[in-house]
Coordinates of C-alpha atoms in Angstrom, one line a residue:
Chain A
X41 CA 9.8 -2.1 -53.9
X42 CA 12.5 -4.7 -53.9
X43 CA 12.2 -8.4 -54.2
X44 CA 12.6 -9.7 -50.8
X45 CA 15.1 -11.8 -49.9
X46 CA 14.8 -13.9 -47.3
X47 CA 18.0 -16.2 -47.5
X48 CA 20.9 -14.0 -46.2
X49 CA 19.6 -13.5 -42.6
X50 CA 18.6 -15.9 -39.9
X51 CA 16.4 -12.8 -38.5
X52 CA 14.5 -12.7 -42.1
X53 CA 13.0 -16.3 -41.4
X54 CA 10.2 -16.2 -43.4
X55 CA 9.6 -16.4 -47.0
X56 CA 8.1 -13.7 -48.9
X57 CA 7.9 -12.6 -52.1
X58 CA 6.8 -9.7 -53.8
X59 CA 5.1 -10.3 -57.0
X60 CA 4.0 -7.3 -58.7
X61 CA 1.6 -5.5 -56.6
X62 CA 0.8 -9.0 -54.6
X63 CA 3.0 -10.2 -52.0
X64 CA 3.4 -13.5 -50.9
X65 CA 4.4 -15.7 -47.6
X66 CA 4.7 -19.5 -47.1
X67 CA 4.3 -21.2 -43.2
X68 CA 3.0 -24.4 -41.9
X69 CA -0.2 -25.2 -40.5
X70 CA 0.1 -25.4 -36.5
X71 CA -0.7 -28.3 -34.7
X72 CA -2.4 -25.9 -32.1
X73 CA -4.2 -24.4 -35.0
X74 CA -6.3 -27.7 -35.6
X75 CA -9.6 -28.3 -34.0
X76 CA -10.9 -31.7 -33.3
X77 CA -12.9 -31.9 -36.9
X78 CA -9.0 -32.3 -38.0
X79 CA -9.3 -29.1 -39.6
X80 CA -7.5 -26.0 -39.2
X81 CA -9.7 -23.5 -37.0
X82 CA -11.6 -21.2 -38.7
X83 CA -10.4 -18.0 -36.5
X84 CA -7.0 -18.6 -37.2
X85 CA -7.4 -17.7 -40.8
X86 CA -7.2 -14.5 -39.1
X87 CA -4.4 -14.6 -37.7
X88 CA -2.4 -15.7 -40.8
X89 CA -4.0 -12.4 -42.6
X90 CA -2.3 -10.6 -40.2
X91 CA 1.0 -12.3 -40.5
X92 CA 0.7 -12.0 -43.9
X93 CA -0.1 -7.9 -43.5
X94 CA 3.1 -7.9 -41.0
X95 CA 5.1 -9.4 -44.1
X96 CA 3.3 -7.3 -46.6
X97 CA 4.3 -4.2 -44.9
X98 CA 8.2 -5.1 -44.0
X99 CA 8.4 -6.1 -47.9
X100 CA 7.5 -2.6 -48.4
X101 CA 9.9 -1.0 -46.3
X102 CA 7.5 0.6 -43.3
X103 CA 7.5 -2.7 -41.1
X104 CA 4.4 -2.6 -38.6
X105 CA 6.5 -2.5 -35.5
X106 CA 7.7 0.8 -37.4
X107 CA 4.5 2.1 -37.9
X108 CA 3.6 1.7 -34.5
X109 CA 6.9 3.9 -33.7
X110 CA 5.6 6.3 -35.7
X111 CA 2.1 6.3 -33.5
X112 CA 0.0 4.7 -36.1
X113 CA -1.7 1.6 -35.5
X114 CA -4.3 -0.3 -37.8
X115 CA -7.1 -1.7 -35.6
X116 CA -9.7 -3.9 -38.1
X117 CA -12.9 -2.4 -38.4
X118 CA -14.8 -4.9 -40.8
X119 CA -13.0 -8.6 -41.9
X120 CA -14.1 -11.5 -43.8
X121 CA -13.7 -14.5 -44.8
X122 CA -15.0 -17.5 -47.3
X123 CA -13.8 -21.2 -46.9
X124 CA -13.6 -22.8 -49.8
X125 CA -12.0 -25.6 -48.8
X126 CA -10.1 -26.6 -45.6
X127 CA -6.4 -26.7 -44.2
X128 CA -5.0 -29.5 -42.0
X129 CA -2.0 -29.5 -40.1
X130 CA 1.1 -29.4 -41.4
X131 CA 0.0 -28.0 -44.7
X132 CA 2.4 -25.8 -46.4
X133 CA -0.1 -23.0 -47.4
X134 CA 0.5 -19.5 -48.7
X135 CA -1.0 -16.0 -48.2
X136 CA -1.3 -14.1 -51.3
X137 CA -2.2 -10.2 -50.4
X138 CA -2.6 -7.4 -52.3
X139 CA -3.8 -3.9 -51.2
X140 CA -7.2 -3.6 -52.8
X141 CA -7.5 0.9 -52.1
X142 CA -6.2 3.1 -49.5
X143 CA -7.2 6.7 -48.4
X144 CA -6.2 8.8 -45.7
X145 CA -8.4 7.1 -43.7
X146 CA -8.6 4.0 -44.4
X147 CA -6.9 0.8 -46.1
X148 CA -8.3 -2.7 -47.5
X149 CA -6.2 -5.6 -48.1
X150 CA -7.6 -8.5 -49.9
X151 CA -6.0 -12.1 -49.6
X152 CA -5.7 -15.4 -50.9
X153 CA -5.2 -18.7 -48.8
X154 CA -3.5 -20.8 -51.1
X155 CA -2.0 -24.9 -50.9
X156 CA 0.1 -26.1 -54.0
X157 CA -2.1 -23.2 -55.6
X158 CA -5.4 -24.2 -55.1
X159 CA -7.1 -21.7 -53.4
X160 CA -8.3 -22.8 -49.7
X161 CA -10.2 -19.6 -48.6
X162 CA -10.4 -15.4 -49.4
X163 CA -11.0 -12.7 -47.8
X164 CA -10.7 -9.2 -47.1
X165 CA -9.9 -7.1 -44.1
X166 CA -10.5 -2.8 -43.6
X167 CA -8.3 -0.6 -41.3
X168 CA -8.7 2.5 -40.2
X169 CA -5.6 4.4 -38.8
X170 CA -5.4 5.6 -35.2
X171 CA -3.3 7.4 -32.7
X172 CA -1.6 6.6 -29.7
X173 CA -4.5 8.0 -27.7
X174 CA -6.8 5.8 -29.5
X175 CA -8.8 8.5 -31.8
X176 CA -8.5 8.0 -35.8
X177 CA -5.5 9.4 -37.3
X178 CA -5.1 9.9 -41.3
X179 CA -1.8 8.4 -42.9
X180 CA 0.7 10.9 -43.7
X181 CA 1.3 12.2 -47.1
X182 CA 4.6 10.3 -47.0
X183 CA 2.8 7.0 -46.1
X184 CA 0.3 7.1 -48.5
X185 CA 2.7 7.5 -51.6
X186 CA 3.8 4.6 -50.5
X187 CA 0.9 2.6 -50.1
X188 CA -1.2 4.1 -53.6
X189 CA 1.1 2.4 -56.2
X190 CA 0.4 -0.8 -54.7
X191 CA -3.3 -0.5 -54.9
X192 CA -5.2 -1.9 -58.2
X193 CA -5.7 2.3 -59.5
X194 CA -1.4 2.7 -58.4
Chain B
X256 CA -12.2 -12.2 2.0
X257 CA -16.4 -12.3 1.2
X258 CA -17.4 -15.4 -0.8
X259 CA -17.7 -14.2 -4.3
X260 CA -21.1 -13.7 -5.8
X261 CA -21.9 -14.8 -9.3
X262 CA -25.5 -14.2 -9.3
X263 CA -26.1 -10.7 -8.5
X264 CA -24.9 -9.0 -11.9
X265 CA -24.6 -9.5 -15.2
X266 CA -21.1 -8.0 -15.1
X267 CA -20.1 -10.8 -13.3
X268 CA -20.5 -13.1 -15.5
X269 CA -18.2 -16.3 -14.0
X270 CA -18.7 -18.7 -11.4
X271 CA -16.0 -18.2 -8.8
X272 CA -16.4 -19.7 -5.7
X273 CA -14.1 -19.3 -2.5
X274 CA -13.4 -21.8 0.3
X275 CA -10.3 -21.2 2.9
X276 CA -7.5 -20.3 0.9
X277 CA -8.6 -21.9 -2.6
X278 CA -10.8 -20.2 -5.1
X279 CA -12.5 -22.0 -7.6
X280 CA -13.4 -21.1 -11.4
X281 CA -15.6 -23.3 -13.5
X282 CA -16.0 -22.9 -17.6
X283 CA -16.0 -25.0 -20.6
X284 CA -13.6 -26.1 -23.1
X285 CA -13.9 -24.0 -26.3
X286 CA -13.8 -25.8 -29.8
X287 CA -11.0 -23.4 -30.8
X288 CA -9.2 -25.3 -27.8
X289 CA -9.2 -28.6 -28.9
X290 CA -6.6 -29.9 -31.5
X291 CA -6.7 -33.2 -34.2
X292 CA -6.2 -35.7 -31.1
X293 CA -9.4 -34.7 -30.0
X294 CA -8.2 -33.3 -27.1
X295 CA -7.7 -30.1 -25.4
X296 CA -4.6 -29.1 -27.1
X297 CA -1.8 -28.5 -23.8
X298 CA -1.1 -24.7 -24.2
X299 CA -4.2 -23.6 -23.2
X300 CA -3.8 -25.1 -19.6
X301 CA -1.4 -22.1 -19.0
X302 CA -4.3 -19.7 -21.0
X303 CA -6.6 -21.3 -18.3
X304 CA -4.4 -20.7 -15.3
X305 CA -4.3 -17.1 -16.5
X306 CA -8.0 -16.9 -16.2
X307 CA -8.0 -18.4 -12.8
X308 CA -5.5 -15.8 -11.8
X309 CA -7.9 -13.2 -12.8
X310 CA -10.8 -14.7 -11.0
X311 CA -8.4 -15.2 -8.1
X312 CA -7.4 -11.3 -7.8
X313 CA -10.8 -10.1 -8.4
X314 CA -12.2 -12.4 -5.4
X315 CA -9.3 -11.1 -3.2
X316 CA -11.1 -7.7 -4.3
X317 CA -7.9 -6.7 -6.1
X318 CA -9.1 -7.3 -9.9
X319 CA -5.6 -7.5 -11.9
X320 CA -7.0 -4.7 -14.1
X321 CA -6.6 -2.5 -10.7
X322 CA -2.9 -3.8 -9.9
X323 CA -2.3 -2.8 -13.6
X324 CA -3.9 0.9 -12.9
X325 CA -1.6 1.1 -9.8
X326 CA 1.5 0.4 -12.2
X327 CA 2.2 -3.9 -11.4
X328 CA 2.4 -5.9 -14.2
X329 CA 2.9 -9.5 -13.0
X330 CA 5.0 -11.2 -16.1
X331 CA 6.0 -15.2 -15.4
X332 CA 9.2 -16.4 -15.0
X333 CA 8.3 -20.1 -14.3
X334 CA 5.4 -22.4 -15.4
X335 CA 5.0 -26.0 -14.8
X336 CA 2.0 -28.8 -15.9
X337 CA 1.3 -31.8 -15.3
X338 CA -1.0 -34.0 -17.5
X339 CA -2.9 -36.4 -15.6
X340 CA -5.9 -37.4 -18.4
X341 CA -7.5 -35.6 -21.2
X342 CA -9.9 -32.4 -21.7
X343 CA -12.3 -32.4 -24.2
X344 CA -14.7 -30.1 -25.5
X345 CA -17.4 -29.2 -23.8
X346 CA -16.3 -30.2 -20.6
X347 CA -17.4 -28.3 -17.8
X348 CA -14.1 -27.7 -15.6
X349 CA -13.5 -26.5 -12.7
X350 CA -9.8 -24.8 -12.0
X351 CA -8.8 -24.4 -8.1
X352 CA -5.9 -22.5 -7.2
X353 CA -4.1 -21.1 -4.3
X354 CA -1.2 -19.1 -3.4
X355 CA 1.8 -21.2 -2.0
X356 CA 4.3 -18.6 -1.8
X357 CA 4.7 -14.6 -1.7
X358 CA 7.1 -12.4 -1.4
X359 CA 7.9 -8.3 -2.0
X360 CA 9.5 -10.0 -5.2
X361 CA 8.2 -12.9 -6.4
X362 CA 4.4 -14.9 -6.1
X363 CA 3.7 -18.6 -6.9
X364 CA 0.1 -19.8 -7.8
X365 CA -0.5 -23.4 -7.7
X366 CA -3.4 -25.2 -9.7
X367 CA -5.3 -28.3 -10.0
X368 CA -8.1 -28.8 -13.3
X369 CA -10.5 -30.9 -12.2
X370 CA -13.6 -32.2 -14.1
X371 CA -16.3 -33.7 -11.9
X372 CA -14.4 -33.8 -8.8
X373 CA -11.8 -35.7 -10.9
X374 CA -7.9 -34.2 -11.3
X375 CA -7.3 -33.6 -15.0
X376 CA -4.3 -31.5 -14.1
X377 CA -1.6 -29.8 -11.8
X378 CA 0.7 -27.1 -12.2
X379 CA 2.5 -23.9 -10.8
X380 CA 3.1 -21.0 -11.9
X381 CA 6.3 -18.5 -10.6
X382 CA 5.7 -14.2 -11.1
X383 CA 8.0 -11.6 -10.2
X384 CA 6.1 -8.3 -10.3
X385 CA 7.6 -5.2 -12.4
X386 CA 6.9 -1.6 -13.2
X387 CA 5.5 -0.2 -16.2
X388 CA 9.5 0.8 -16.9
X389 CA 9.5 -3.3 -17.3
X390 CA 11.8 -3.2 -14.1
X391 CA 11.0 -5.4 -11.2
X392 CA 8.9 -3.1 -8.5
X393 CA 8.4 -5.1 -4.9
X394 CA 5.1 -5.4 -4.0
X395 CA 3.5 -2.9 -1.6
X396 CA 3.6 -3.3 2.1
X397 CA -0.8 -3.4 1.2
X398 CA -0.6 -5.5 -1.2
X399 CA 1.7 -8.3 0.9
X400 CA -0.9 -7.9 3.6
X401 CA -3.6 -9.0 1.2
X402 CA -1.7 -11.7 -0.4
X403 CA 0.4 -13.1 2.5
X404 CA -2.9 -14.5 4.9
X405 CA -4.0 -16.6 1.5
X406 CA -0.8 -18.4 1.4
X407 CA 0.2 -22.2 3.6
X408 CA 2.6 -19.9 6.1
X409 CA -0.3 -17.1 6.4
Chain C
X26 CA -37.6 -24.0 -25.9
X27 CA -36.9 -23.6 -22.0
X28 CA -35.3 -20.8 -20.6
X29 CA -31.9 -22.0 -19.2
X30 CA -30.7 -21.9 -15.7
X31 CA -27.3 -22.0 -15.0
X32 CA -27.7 -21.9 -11.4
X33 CA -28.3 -25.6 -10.7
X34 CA -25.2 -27.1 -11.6
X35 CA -22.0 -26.8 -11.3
X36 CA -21.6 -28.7 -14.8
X37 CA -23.5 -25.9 -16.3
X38 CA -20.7 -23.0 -15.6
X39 CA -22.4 -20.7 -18.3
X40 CA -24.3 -17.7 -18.0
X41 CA -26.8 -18.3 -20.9
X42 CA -30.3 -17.0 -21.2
X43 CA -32.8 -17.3 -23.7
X44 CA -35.2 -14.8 -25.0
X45 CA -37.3 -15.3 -27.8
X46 CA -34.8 -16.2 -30.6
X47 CA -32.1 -14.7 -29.3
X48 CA -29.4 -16.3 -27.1
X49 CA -27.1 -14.4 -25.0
X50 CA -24.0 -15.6 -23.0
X51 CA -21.9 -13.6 -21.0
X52 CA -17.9 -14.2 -20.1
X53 CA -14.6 -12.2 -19.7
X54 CA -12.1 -11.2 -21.9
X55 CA -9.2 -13.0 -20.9
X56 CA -5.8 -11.3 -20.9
X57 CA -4.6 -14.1 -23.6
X58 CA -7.2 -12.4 -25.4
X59 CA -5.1 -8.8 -25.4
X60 CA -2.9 -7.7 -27.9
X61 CA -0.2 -5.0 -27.8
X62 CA -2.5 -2.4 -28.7
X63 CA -4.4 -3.2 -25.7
X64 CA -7.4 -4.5 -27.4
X65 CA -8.8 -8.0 -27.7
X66 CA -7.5 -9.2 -30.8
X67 CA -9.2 -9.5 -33.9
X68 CA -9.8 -12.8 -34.6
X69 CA -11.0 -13.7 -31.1
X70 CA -14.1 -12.2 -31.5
X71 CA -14.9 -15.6 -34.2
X72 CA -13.8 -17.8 -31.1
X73 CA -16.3 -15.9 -29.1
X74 CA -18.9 -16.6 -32.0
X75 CA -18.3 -20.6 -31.6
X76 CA -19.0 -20.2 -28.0
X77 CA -21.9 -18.4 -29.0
X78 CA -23.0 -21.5 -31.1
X79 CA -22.3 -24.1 -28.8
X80 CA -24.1 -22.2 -25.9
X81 CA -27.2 -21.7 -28.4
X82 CA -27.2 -25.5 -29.6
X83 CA -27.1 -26.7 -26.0
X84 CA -29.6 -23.9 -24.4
X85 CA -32.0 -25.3 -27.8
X86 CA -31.4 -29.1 -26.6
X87 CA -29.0 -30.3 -29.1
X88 CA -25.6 -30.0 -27.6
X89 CA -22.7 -29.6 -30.5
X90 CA -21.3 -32.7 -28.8
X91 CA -24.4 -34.4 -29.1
X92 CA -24.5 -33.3 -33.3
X93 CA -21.0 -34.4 -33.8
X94 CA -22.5 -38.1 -31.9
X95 CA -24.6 -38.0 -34.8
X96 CA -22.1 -37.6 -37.4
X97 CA -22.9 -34.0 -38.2
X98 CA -20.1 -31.2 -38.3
X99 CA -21.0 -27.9 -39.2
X100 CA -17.9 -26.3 -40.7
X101 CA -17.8 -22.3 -41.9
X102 CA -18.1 -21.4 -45.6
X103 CA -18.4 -17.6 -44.9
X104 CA -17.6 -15.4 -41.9
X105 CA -18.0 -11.9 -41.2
X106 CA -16.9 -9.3 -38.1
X107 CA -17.7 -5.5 -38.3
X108 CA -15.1 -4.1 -34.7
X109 CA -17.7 -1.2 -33.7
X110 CA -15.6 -0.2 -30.6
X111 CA -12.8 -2.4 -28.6
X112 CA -13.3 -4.5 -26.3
X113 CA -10.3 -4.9 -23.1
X114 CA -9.0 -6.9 -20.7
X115 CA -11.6 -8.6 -17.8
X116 CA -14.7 -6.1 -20.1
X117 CA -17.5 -8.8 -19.0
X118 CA -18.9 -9.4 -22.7
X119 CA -22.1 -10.5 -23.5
X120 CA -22.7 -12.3 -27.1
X121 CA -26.3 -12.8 -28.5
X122 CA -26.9 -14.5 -31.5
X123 CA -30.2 -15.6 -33.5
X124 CA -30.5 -17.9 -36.7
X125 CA -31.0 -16.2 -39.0
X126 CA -31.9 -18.8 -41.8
X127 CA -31.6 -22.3 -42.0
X128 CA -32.3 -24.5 -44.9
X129 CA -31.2 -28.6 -45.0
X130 CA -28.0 -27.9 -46.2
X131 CA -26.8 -24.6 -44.3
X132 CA -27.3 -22.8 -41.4
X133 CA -26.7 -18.9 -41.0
X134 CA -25.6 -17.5 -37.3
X135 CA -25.9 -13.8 -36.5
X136 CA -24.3 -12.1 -33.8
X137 CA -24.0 -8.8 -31.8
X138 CA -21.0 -8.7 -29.0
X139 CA -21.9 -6.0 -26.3
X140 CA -20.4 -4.6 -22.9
X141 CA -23.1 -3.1 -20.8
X142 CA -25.3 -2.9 -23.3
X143 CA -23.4 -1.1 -25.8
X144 CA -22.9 -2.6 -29.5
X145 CA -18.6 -3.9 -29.6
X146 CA -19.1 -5.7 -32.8
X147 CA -21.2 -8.0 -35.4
X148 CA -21.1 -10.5 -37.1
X149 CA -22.7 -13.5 -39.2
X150 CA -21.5 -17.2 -40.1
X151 CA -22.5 -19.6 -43.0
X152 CA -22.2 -23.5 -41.8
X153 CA -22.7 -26.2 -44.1
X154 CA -23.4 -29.7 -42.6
X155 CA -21.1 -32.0 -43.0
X156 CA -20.5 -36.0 -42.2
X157 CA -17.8 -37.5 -41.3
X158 CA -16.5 -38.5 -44.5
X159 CA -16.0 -34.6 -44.8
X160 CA -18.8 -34.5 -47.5
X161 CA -22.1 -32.0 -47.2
X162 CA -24.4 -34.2 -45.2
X163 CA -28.3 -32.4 -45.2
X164 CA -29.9 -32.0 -41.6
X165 CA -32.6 -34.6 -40.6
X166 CA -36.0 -33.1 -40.7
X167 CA -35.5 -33.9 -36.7
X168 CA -32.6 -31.4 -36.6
X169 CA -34.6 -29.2 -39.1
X170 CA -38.0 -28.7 -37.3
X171 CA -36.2 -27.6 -34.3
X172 CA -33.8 -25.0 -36.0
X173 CA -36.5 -24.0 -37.9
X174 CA -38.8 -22.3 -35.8
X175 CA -36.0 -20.1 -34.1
X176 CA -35.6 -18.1 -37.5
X177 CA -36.9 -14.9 -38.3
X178 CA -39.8 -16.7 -40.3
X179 CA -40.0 -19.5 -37.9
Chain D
X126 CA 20.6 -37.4 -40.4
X127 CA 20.6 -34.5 -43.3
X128 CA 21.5 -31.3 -43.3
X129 CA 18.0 -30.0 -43.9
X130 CA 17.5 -27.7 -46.9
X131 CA 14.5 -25.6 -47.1
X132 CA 15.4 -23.7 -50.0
X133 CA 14.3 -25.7 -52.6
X134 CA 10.9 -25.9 -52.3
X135 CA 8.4 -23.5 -51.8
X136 CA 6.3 -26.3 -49.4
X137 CA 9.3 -26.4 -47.2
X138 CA 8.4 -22.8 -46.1
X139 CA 10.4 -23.2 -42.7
X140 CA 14.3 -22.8 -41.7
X141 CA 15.5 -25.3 -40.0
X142 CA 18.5 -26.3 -39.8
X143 CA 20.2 -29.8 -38.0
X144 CA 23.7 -29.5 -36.4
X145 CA 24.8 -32.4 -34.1
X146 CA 21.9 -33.7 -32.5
X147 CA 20.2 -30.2 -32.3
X148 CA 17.7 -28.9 -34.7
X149 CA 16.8 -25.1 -34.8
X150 CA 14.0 -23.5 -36.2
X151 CA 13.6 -19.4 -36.8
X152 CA 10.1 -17.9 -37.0
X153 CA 8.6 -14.0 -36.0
X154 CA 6.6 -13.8 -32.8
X155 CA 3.0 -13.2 -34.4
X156 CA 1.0 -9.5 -33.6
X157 CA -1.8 -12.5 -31.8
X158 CA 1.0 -14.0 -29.6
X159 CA 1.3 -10.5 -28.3
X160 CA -0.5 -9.5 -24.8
X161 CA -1.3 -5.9 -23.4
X162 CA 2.3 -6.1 -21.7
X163 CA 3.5 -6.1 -25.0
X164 CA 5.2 -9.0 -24.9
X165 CA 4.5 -12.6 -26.2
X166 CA 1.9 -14.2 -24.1
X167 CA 3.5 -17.2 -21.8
X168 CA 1.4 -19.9 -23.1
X169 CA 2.5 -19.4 -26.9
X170 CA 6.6 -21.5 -25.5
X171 CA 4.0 -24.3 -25.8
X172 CA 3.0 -23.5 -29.4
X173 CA 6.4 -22.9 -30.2
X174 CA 8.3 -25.7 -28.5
X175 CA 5.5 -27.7 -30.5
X176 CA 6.3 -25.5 -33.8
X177 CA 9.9 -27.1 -33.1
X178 CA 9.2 -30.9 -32.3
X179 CA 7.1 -30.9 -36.0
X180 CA 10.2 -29.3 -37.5
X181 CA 12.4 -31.6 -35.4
X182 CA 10.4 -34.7 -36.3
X183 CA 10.2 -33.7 -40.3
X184 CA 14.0 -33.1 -40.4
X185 CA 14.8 -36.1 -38.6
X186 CA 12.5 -37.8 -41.7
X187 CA 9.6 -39.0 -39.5
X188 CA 7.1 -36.3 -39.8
X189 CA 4.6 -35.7 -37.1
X190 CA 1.7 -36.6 -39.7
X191 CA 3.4 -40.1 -40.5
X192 CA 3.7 -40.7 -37.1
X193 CA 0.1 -40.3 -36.8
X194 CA -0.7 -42.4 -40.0
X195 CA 1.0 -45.4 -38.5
X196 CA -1.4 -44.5 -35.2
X197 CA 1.2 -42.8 -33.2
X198 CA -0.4 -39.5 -31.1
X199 CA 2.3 -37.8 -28.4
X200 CA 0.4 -36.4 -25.7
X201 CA 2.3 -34.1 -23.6
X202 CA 2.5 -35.4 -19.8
X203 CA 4.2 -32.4 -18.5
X204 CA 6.1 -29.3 -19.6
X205 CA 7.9 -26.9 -18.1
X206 CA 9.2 -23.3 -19.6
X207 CA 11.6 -21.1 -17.5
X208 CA 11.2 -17.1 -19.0
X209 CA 14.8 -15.4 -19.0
X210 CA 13.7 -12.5 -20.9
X211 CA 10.5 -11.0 -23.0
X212 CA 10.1 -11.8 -26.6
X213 CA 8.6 -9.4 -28.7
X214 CA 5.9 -8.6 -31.6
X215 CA 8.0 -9.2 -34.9
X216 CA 11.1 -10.4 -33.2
X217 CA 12.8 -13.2 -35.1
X218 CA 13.4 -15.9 -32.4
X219 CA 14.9 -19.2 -33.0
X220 CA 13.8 -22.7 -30.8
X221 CA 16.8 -25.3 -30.6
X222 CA 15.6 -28.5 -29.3
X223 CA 17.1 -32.3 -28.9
X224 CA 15.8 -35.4 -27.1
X225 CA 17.4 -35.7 -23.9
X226 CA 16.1 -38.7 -23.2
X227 CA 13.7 -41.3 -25.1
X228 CA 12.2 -44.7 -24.6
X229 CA 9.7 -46.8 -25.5
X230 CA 7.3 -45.7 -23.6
X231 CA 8.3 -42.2 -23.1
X232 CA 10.1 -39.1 -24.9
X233 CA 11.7 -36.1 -23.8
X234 CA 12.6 -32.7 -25.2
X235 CA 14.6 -29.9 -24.2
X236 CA 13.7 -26.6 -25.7
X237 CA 15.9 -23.1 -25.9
X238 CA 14.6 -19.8 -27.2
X239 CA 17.3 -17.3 -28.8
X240 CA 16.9 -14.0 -29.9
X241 CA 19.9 -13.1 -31.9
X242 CA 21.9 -15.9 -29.7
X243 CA 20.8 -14.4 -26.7
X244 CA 18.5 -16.9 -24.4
X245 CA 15.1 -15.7 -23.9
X246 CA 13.7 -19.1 -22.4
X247 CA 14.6 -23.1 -21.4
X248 CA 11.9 -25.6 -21.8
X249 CA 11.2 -29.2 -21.6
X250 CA 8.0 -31.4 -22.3
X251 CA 7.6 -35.3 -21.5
X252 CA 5.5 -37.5 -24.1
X253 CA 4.1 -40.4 -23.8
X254 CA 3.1 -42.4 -27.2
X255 CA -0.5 -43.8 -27.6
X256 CA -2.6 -45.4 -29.9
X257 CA -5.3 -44.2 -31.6
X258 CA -7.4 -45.8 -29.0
X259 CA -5.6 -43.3 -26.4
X260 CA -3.5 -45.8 -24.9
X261 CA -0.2 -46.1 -24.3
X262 CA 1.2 -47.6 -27.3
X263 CA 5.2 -48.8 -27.0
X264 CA 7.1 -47.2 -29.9
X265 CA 8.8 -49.7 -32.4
X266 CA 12.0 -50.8 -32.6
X267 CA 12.2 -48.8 -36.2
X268 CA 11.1 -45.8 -34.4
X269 CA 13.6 -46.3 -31.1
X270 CA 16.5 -46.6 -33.5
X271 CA 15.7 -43.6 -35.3
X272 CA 15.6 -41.8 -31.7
X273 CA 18.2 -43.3 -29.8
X274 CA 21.1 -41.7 -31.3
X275 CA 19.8 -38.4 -31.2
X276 CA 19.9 -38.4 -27.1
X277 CA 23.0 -37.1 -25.1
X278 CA 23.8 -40.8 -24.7
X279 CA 22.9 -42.3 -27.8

């Protein structure tokens, strides 16, 4: 997997890098994200996870919007999350991911919310591939010899 | 049009009320709506306008979910608001809307958020229907006879 | 604790019953609540949760607004979603949620999202008070003796 | 007014970049902007036009959250987005913005979407400074002369 590179485009505007197994992005913390406790909202951690997955995957070569070409899309089944502490607006945070095991059926991707490398929150979300028509649909082989290596057994 | 009955199921769950040409939708600000100024943060006027439309087509007895089945999508080309004083959470609002214009090709909504009687808002919003091919497709003769009595002219 | 009626007021847009321990509140999907795979989106279903809350803390007589007057926030340390089956567009939703345990400093929220009576999703969050000075702040015995008796060994 | 870098710092995770009086950002529509057309929801211009005035505001040297720690808010007054064309999941889109207009009691912004140079939507939003006692709240002189020569006549 190479290192990306995300200076020679203006349509690569995000910064990610691959570390290892782990890959990482860096954004801002929305105003619209914030909640009146001053605090970014608790949902949106959510939403970065998945940012962070759409990064994770383009890093490795089969970006989502790919995927979903091929027919495959990843609805959640399970998520979590643990605050440890918060996020406020403007923050410069980063999403640390990793792919914690894949099957056929299924993938887990752990994460890390991170600000000048103190961790803000973890958490873990589980996928199971499905078709076009909405039933589940295994990874191909060809998928899946991409995604093992990255797991923690790879 | 029948006045719209909240009461009778617990499928319909909202509190639409219609009067002449207006329809009426009441709800409450959600936390995840509010941003660090306390406030209802100013996207989510347009999120609400989208509800109202819903509420609005389903009155008319043509729920949007139905114009969908029968191949309209109704994207927006133009959307105006105009803040007259601050939402805040937990307020029960009420959002009226009517239609001021429509056309085989193109359908303008107008809105006022009100809280207690008492304009928090205005705004409009312009939609030109199109085909699941994402090419614009004129409304049907039926459909214009359904929308056209609702509007100033009609 | 009474059972609520949402019929009286205008101010009180909610469909919100109470049963026992449980509370249940009913509302749409909106369609800003879609994503491109035609589903509600993932994270959504935690915004649904903090309706949820503030529906249960105003059906139990202490209004979320009411416990921020009083200098309490209740920010989430953990959060949890199992997606059982999708939920779409305009699907009236119902959300019922119980406490599950509360102690002086924490509160645990459970949830089951359902259409028609059918299991979408569940769920749990873990609050810890808060003041705010954005330091753990325990419940008043007040606060605590009427939580209390809504929990499975209340 | 530098030429803003963000390549030195991992806590400047953004691109933008100043040219004139016109600052540009470049950022990926996000999988939760998305809506069951498949395209980006209407309501997220508004996030993004406010993605761009905190990017505008940091590379101009006053960021947003200094502004508010000298007990500046901007609450938006009205805003307007005209939709040319769809934006897509994963697209990289750029926002160019400039003040076309500011005074001391009012500012206004003019926003342009791109996809790979191609216009995808106009926008403008008026503000109106207040204090943290939400009233209106004149900016300073420092603040004016900061401004000023950023507008088409200044």
């Amino acid at each position: 997997m190479p290192r990306s590179d995300n200076r020679e485009s203006a349509f690569w505007p995000e910064r990610v890098t691959v570390d290892g197994k782990e890959v990482r992005t860096a954004f801002r913390v929305r105003y619209a994200e914030t909640d009146q406790m001053g605090l970014a909202y608790y949902a949106n951690y959510l939403v970065w996870f998945e940012v962070m997955r759409g990064d994770f995957m383009r890093a490795l070569g089969v970006p989502y919007t790919e995927l979903e070409a091929q027919g495959y899309y990843l609805p959640i089944i399970e998520a979590q999350v643990r605050y440890a502490a918060p996020a406020r607006y403007d923050d410069a945070i980063e999403v640390v991911a990793r792919i914690k095991k894949v099957g056929s059926r299924s993938v887990t991707f752990v994460y890390r919310v991170e600000r000048e490398g103190k961790p803000l929150a973890t958490g873990w979300t589980v996928h199971c591939p499905m078709g076009k028509n909405g039933k589940p649909r295994a990874f191909s082989r060809e998928l899946l010899s991409r995604l093992r290596p990255l797991t923690d057994e790879g």
